[in-house]
XYZ file of C-alpha atoms in Angstrom:
91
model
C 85.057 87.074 134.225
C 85.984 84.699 136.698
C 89.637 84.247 137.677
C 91.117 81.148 139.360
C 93.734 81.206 141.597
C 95.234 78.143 143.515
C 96.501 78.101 146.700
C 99.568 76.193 145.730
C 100.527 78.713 144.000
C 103.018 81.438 145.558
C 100.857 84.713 144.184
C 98.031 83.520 146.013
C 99.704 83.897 149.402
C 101.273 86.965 147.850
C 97.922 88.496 147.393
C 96.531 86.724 150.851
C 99.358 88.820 152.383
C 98.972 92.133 150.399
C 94.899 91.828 151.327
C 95.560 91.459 155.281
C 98.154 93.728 155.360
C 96.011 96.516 153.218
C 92.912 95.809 155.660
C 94.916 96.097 159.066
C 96.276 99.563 158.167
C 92.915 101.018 156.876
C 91.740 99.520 160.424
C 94.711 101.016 162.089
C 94.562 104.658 161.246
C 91.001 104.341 161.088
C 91.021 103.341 164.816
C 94.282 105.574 165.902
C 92.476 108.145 164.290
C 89.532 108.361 165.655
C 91.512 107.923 169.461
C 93.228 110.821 168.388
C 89.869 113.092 167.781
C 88.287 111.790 170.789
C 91.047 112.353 173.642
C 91.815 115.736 171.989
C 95.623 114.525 171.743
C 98.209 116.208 169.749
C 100.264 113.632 169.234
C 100.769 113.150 164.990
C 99.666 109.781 163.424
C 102.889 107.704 162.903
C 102.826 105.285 159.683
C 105.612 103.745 159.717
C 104.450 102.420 163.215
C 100.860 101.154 161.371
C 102.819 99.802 158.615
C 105.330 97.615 160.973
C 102.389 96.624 163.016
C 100.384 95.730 160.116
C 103.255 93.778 158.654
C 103.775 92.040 161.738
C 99.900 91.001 161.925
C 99.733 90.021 158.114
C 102.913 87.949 158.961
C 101.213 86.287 161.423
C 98.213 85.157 159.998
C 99.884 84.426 156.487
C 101.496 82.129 158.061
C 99.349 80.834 160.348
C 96.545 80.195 157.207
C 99.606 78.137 155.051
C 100.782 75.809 157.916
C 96.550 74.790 158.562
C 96.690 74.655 154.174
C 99.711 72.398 154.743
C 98.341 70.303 157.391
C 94.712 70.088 155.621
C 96.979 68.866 152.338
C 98.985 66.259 153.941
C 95.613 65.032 155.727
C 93.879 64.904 152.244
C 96.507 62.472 150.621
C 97.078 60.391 153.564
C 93.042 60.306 152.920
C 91.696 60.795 149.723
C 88.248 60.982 149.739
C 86.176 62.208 147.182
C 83.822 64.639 148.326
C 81.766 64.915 145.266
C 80.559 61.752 144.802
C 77.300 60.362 146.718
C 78.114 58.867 150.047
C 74.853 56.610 150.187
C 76.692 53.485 147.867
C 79.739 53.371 149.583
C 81.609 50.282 148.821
């Protein structure tokens, strides 16, 4: 089953968001974890910290990702080229 999703579409940077921000936790408390068993520290592991953090990053490159879609967009129509068609007989 193969499912399609565009990126002009709002649920695709819905899900591009809910991916990165899923990812940077695991890597959070995987990393704040494991800084935790080394030192020796007793200091608990605070999640609502990760989360903010995580939100912050997914932000960040959410963003980042749609403004270089935008620019790529506005690039294409002030350009259009098709790409799928053989280059050797241009006219």
């Amino acid at each position: 089953m193969k499912i399609t999703l565009r990126r002009s579409e709002p649920i695709f940077w819905l899900l591009y968001f809910a991916v990165h921000f899923s990812f940077l936790m695991v890597v959070l408390f995987v990393f704040r974890w494991l800084w935790i068993r080394m030192t020796h520290a007793n200091m608990p592991l605070d999640f609502a910290e990760m989360a903010f953090e995580s939100v912050c990053y997914a932000i960040l490159i959410t963003i980042s990702k749609y403004i270089g879609y935008c620019i790529g967009k506005k690039k294409y129509e002030k350009n259009p080229v098709d790409r799928r068609k053989n280059n050797l007989f241009r006219e």
